[in-house]
PDB file of C-alpha atoms in Angstrom:
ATOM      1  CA  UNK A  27       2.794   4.113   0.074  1.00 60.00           C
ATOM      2  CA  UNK A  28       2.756   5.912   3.336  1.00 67.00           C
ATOM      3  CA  UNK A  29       4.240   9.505   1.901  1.00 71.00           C
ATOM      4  CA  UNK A  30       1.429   9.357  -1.182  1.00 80.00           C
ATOM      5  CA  UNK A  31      -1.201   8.578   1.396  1.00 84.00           C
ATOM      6  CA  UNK A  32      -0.274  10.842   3.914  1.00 88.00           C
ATOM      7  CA  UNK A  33       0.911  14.146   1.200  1.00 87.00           C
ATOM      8  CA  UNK A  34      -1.430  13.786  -1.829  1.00 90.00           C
ATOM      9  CA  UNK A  35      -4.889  12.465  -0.815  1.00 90.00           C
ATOM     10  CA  UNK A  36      -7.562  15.023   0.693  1.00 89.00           C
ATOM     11  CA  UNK A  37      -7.350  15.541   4.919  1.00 88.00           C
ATOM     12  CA  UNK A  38     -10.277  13.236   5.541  1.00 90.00           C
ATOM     13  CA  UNK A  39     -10.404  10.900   3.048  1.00 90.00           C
ATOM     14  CA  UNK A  40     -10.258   7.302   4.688  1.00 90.00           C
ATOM     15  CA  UNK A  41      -6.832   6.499   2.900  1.00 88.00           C
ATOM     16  CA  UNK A  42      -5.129   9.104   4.606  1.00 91.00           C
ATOM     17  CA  UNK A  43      -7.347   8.440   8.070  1.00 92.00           C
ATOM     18  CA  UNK A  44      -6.763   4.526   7.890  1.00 90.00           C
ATOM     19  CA  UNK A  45      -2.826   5.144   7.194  1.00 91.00           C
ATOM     20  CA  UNK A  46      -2.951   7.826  10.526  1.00 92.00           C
ATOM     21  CA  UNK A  47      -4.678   5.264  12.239  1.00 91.00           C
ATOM     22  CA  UNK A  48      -1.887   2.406  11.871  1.00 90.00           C
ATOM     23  CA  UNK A  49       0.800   5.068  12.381  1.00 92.00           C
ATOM     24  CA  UNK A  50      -0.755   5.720  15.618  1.00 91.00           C
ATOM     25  CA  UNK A  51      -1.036   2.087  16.681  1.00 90.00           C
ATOM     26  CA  UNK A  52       2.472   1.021  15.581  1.00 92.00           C
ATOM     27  CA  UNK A  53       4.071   3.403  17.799  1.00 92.00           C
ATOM     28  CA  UNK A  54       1.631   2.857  20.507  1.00 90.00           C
ATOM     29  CA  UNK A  55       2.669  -1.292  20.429  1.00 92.00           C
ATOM     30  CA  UNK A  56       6.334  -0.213  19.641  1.00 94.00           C
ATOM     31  CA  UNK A  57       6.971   2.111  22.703  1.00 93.00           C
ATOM     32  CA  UNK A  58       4.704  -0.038  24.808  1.00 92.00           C
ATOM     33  CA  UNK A  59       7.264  -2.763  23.699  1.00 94.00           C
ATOM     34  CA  UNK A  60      10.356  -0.924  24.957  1.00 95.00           C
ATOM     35  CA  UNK A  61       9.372   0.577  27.852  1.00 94.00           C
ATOM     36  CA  UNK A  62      10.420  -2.280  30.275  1.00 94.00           C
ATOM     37  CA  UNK A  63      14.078  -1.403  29.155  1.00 96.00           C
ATOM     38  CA  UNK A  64      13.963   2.282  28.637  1.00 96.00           C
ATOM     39  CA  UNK A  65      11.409   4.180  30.591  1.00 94.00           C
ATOM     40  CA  UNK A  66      12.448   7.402  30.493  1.00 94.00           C
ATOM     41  CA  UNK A  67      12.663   6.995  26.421  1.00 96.00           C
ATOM     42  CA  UNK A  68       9.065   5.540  26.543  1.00 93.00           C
ATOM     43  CA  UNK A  69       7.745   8.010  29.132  1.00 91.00           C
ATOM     44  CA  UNK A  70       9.055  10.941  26.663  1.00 92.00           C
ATOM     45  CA  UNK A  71       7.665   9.659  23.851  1.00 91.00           C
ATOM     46  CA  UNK A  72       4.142   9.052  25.178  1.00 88.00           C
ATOM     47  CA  UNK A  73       3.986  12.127  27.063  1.00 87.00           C
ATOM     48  CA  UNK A  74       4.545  14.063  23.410  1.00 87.00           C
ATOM     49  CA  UNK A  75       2.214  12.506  21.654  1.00 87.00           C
ATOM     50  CA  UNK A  76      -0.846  14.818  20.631  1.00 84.00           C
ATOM     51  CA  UNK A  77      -3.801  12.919  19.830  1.00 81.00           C
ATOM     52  CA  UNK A  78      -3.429  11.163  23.317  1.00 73.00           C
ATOM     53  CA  UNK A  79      -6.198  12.170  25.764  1.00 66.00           C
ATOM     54  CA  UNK A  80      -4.784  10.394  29.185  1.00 63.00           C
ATOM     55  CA  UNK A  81      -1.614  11.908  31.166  1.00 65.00           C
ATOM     56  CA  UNK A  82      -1.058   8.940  33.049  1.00 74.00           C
ATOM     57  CA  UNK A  83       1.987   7.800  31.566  1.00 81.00           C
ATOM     58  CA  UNK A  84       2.857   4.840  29.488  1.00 85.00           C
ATOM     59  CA  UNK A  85       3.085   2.517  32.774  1.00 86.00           C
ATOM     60  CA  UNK A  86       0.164   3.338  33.895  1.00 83.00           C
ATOM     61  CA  UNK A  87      -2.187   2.498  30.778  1.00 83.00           C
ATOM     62  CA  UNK A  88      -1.309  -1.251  31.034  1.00 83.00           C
ATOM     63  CA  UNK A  89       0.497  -3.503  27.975  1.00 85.00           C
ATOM     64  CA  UNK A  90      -0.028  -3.808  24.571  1.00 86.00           C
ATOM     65  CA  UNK A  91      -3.585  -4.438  24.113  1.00 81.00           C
ATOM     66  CA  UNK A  92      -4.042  -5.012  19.929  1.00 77.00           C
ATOM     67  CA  UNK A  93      -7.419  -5.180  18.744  1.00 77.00           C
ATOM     68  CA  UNK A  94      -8.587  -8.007  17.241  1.00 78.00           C
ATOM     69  CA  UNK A  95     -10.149  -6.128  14.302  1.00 74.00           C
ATOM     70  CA  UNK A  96      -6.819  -5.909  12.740  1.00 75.00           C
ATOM     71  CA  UNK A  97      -6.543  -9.805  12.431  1.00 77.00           C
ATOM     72  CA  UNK A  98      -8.025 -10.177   8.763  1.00 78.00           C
ATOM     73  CA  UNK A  99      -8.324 -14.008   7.097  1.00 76.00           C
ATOM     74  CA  UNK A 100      -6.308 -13.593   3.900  1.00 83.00           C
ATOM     75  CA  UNK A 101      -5.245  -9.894   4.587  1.00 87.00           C
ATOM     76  CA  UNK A 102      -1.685 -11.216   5.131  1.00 87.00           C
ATOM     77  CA  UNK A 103      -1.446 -13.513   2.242  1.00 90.00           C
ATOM     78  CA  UNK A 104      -2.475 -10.975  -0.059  1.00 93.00           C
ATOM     79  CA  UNK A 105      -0.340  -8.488   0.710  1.00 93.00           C
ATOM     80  CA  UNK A 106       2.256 -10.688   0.666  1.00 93.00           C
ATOM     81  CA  UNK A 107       1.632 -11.718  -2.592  1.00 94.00           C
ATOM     82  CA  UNK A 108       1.750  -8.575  -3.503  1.00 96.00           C
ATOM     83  CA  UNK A 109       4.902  -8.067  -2.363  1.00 96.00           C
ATOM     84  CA  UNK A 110       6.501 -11.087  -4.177  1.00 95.00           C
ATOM     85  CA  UNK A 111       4.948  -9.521  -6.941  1.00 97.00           C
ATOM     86  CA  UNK A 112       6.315  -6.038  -6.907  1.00 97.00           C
ATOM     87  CA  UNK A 113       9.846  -7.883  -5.851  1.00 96.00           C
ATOM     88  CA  UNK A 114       9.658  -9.121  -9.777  1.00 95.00           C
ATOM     89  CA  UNK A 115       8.566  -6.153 -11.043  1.00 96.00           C
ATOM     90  CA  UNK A 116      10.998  -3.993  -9.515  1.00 96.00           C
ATOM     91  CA  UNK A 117      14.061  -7.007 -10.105  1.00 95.00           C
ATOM     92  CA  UNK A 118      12.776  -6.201 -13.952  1.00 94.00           C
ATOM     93  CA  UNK A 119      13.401  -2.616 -14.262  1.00 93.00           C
ATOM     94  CA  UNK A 120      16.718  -3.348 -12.689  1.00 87.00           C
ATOM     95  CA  UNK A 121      16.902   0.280 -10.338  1.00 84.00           C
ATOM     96  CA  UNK A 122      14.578   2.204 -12.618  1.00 93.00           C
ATOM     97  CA  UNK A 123      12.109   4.427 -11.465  1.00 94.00           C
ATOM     98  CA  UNK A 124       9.610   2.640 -11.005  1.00 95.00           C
ATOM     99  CA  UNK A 125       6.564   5.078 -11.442  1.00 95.00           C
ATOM    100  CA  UNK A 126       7.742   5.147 -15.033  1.00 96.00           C
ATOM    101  CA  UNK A 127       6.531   2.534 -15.570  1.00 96.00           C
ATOM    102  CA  UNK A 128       2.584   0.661 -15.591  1.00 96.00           C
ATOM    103  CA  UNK A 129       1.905  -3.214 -14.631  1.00 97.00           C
ATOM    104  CA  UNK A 130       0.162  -5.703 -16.031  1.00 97.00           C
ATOM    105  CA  UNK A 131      -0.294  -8.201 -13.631  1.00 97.00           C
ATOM    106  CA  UNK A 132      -1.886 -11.686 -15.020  1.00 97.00           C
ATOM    107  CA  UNK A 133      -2.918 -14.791 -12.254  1.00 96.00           C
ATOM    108  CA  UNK A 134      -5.252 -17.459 -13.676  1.00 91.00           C
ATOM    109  CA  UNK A 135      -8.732 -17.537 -11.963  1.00 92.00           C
ATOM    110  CA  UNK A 136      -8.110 -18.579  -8.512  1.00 91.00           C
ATOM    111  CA  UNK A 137      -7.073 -18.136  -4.893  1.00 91.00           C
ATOM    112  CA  UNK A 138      -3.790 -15.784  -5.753  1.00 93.00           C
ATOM    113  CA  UNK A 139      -6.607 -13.568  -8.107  1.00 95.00           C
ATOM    114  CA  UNK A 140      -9.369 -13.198  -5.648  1.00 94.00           C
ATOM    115  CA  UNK A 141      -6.682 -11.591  -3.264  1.00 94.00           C
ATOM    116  CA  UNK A 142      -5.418  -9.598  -5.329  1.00 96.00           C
ATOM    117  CA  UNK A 143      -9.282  -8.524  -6.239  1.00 96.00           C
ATOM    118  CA  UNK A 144      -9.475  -7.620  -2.587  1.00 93.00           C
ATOM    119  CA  UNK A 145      -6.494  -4.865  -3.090  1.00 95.00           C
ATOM    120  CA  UNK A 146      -7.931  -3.563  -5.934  1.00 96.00           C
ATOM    121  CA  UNK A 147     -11.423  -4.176  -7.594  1.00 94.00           C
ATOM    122  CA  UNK A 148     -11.500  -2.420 -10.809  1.00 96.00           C
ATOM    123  CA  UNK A 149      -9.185  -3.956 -13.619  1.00 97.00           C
ATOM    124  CA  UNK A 150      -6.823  -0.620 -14.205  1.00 96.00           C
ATOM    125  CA  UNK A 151      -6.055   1.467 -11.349  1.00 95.00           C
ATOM    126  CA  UNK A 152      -3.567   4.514  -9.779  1.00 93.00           C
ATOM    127  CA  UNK A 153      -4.648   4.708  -6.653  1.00 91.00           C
ATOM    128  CA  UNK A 154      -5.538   1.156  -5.495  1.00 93.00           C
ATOM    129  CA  UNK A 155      -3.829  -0.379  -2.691  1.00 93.00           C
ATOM    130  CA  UNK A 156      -2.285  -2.824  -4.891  1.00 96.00           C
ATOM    131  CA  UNK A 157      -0.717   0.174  -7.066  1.00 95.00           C
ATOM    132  CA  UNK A 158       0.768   1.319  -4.338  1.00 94.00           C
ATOM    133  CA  UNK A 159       2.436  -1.723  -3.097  1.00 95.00           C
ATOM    134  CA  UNK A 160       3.453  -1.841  -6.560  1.00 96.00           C
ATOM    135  CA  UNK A 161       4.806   1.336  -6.386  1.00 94.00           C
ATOM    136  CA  UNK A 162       4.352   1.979 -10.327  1.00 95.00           C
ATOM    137  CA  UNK A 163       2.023   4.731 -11.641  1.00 95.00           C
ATOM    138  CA  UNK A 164      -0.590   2.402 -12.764  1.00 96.00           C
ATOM    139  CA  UNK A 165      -1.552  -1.483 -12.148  1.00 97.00           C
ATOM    140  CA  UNK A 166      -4.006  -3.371 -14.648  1.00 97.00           C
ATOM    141  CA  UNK A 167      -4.977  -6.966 -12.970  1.00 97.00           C
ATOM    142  CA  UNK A 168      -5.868  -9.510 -15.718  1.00 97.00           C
ATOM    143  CA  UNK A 169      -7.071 -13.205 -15.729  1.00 94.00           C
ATOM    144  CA  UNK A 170      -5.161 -14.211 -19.031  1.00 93.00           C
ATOM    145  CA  UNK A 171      -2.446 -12.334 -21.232  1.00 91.00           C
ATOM    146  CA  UNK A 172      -2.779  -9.432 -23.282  1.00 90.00           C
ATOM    147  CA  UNK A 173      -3.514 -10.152 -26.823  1.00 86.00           C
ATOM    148  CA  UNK A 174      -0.929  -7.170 -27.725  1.00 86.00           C
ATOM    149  CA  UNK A 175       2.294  -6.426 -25.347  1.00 84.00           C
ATOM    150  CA  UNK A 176       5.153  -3.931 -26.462  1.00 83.00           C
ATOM    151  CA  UNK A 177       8.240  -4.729 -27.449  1.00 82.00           C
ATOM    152  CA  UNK A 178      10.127  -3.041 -24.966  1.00 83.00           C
ATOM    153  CA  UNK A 179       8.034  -4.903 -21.976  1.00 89.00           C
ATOM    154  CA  UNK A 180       9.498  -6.911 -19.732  1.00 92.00           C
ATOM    155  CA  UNK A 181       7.510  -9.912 -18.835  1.00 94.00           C
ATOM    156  CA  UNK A 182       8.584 -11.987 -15.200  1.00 95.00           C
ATOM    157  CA  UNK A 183       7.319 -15.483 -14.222  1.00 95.00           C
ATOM    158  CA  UNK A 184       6.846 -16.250 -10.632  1.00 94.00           C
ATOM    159  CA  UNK A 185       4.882 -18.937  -8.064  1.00 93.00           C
ATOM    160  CA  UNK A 186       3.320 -18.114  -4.890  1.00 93.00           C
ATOM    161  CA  UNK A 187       2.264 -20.356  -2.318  1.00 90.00           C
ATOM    162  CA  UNK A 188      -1.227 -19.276  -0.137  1.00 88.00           C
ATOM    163  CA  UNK A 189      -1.214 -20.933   3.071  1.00 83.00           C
ATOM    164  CA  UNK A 190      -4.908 -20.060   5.170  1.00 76.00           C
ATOM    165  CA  UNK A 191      -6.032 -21.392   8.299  1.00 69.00           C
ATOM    166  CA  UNK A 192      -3.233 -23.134   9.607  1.00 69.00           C
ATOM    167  CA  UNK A 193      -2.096 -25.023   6.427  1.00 65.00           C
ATOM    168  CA  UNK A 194      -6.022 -26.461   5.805  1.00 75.00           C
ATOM    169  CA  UNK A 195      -5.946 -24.340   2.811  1.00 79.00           C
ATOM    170  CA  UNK A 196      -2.696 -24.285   0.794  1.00 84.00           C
ATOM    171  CA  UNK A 197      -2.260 -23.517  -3.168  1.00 87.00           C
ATOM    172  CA  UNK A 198       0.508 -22.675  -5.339  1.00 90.00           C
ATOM    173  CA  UNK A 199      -0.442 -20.089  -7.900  1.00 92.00           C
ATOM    174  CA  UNK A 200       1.736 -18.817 -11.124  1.00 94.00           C
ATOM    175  CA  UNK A 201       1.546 -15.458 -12.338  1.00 96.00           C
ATOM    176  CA  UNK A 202       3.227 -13.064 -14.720  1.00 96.00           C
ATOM    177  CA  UNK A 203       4.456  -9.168 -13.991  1.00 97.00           C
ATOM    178  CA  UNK A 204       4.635  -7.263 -17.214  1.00 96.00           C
ATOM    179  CA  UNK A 205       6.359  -3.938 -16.407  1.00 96.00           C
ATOM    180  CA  UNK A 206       6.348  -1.635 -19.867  1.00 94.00           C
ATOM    181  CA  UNK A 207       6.936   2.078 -19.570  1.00 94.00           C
ATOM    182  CA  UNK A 208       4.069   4.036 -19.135  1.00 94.00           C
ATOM    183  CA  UNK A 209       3.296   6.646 -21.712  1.00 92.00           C
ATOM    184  CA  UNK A 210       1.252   9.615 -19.555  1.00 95.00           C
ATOM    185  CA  UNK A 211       2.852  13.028 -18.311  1.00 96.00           C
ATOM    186  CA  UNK A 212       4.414  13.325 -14.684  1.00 96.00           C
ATOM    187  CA  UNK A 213       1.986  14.967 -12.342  1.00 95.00           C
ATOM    188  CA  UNK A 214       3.698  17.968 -10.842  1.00 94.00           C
ATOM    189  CA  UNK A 215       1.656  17.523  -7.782  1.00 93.00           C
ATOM    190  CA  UNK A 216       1.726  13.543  -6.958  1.00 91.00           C
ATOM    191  CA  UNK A 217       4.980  12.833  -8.844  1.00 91.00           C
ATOM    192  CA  UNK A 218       2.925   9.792 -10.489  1.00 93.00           C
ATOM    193  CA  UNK A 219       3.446   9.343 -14.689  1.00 96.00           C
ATOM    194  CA  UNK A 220      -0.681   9.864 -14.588  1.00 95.00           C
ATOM    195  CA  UNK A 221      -1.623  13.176 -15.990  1.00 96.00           C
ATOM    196  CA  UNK A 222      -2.352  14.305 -19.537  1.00 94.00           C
ATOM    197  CA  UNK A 223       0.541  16.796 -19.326  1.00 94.00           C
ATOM    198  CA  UNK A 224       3.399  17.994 -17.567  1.00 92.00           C
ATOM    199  CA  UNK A 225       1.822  20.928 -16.659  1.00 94.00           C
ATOM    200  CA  UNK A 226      -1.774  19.698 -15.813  1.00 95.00           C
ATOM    201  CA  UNK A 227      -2.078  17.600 -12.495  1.00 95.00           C
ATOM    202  CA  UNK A 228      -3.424  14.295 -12.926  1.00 94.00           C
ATOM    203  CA  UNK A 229      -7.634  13.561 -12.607  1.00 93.00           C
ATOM    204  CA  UNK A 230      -6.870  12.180  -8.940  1.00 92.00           C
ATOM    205  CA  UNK A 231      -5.184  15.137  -7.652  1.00 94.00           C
ATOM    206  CA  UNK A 232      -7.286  18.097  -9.472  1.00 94.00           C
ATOM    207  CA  UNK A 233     -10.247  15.938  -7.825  1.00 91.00           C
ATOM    208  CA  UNK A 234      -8.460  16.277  -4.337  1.00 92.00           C
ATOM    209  CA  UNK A 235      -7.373  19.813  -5.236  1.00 92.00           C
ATOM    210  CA  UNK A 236     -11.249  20.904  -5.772  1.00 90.00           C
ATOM    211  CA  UNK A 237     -12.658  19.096  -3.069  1.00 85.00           C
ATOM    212  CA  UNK A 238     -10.075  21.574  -0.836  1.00 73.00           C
ATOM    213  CA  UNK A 239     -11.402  24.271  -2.251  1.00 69.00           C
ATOM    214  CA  UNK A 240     -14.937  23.268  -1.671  1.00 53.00           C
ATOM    215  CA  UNK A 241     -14.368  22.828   2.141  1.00 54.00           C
ATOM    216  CA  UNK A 242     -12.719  26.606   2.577  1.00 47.00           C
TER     217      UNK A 242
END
């Protein structure tokens, strides 16, 4: 997730940006954290950081101070539905490479779906968050089955439990992880089964690839 973000999307795009920006915060909180029990560790690290403005030193900026904006209602519960998810998926291919693969994830109208809406909004995607947390080369989010699923797909039952606002809002959801292999070329840019041919990068990256050239 991080390494795609970070390696294969354009220098500003907000995926990259966003992913930066909760780099930068983790390690703020993290050596923030430690600092009580090794200064000199802390006062190195925050001293060689390069985006930071202040010299004061790590003691001297006060304690961990999160922002509130990163406290989401649902944020959590989707992503770690997600999670579950990709846990079948990935228990199904039993140590496959997983980008060799596409998902079809299915979740009856509900709760569970309108997460999982919120991590990606179009019904087929490579480059949604919820293909990345995936980590296959393509997700496809359904409300009901497939009339036609290949042979050679594997198809996972699981439940997940959503628990919002303290327990006032709880439901158990069922869904079903269909993991078949994909049938696109490897793109030798992003690594991801999404191009048209081994030798052609895939739409996302010749977009990214064009939009570099644009901006020298």
């Amino acid at each position: 997730l991080v390494s795609c973000r970070l390696y294969c999307e354009e220098a500003k795009d907000p995926k990259r940006r966003s992913c930066q920006t909760v780099l930068a915060e983790a390690l703020d909180i993290v050596v923030r954290s430690f600092a009580p029990i090794l200064p000199h560790l802390a006062e190195e690290v925050f001293q060689y950081i390069p985006y930071k403005k202040d010299s004061e030193g790590v003691f001297r900026t006060g304690w961990i101070n999160a922002s509130s904006a990163w406290k989401k209602p649902g944020i959590e519960e989707a992503i770690e539905g997600a999670c579950a998810m990709r846990d079948s998926f990935l228990g199904s291919i039993s140590g496959k490479n997983a980008l060799e693969y596409e998902v079809i994830i299915v979740i009856e109208p509900g709760l569970l779906f309108e997460l999982m809406e919120a991590l990606q909004a179009e019904e087929t995607s490579s480059v949604s968050q919820l293909n990345e947390i995936m980590m296959a080369s393509q997700t496809t989010l359904l409300s009901e089955l497939p009339k036609e699923t290949p042979s050679d797909a594997n198809i996972v039952k699981g439940t997940f439990l959503i628990n919002l606002e303290g327990g006032d809002i709880c439901e158990q959801s069922s869904y079903k992880v269909i993991a078949q292999p994909i049938a696109k070329a490897k793109c030798p840019r992003c690594r991801r089964y999404t191009a048209e041919s081994s030798s052609t990068p895939c739409p996302r990256c010749l977009q990214v690839l064009a939009a570099g050239k644009g901006s020298t």
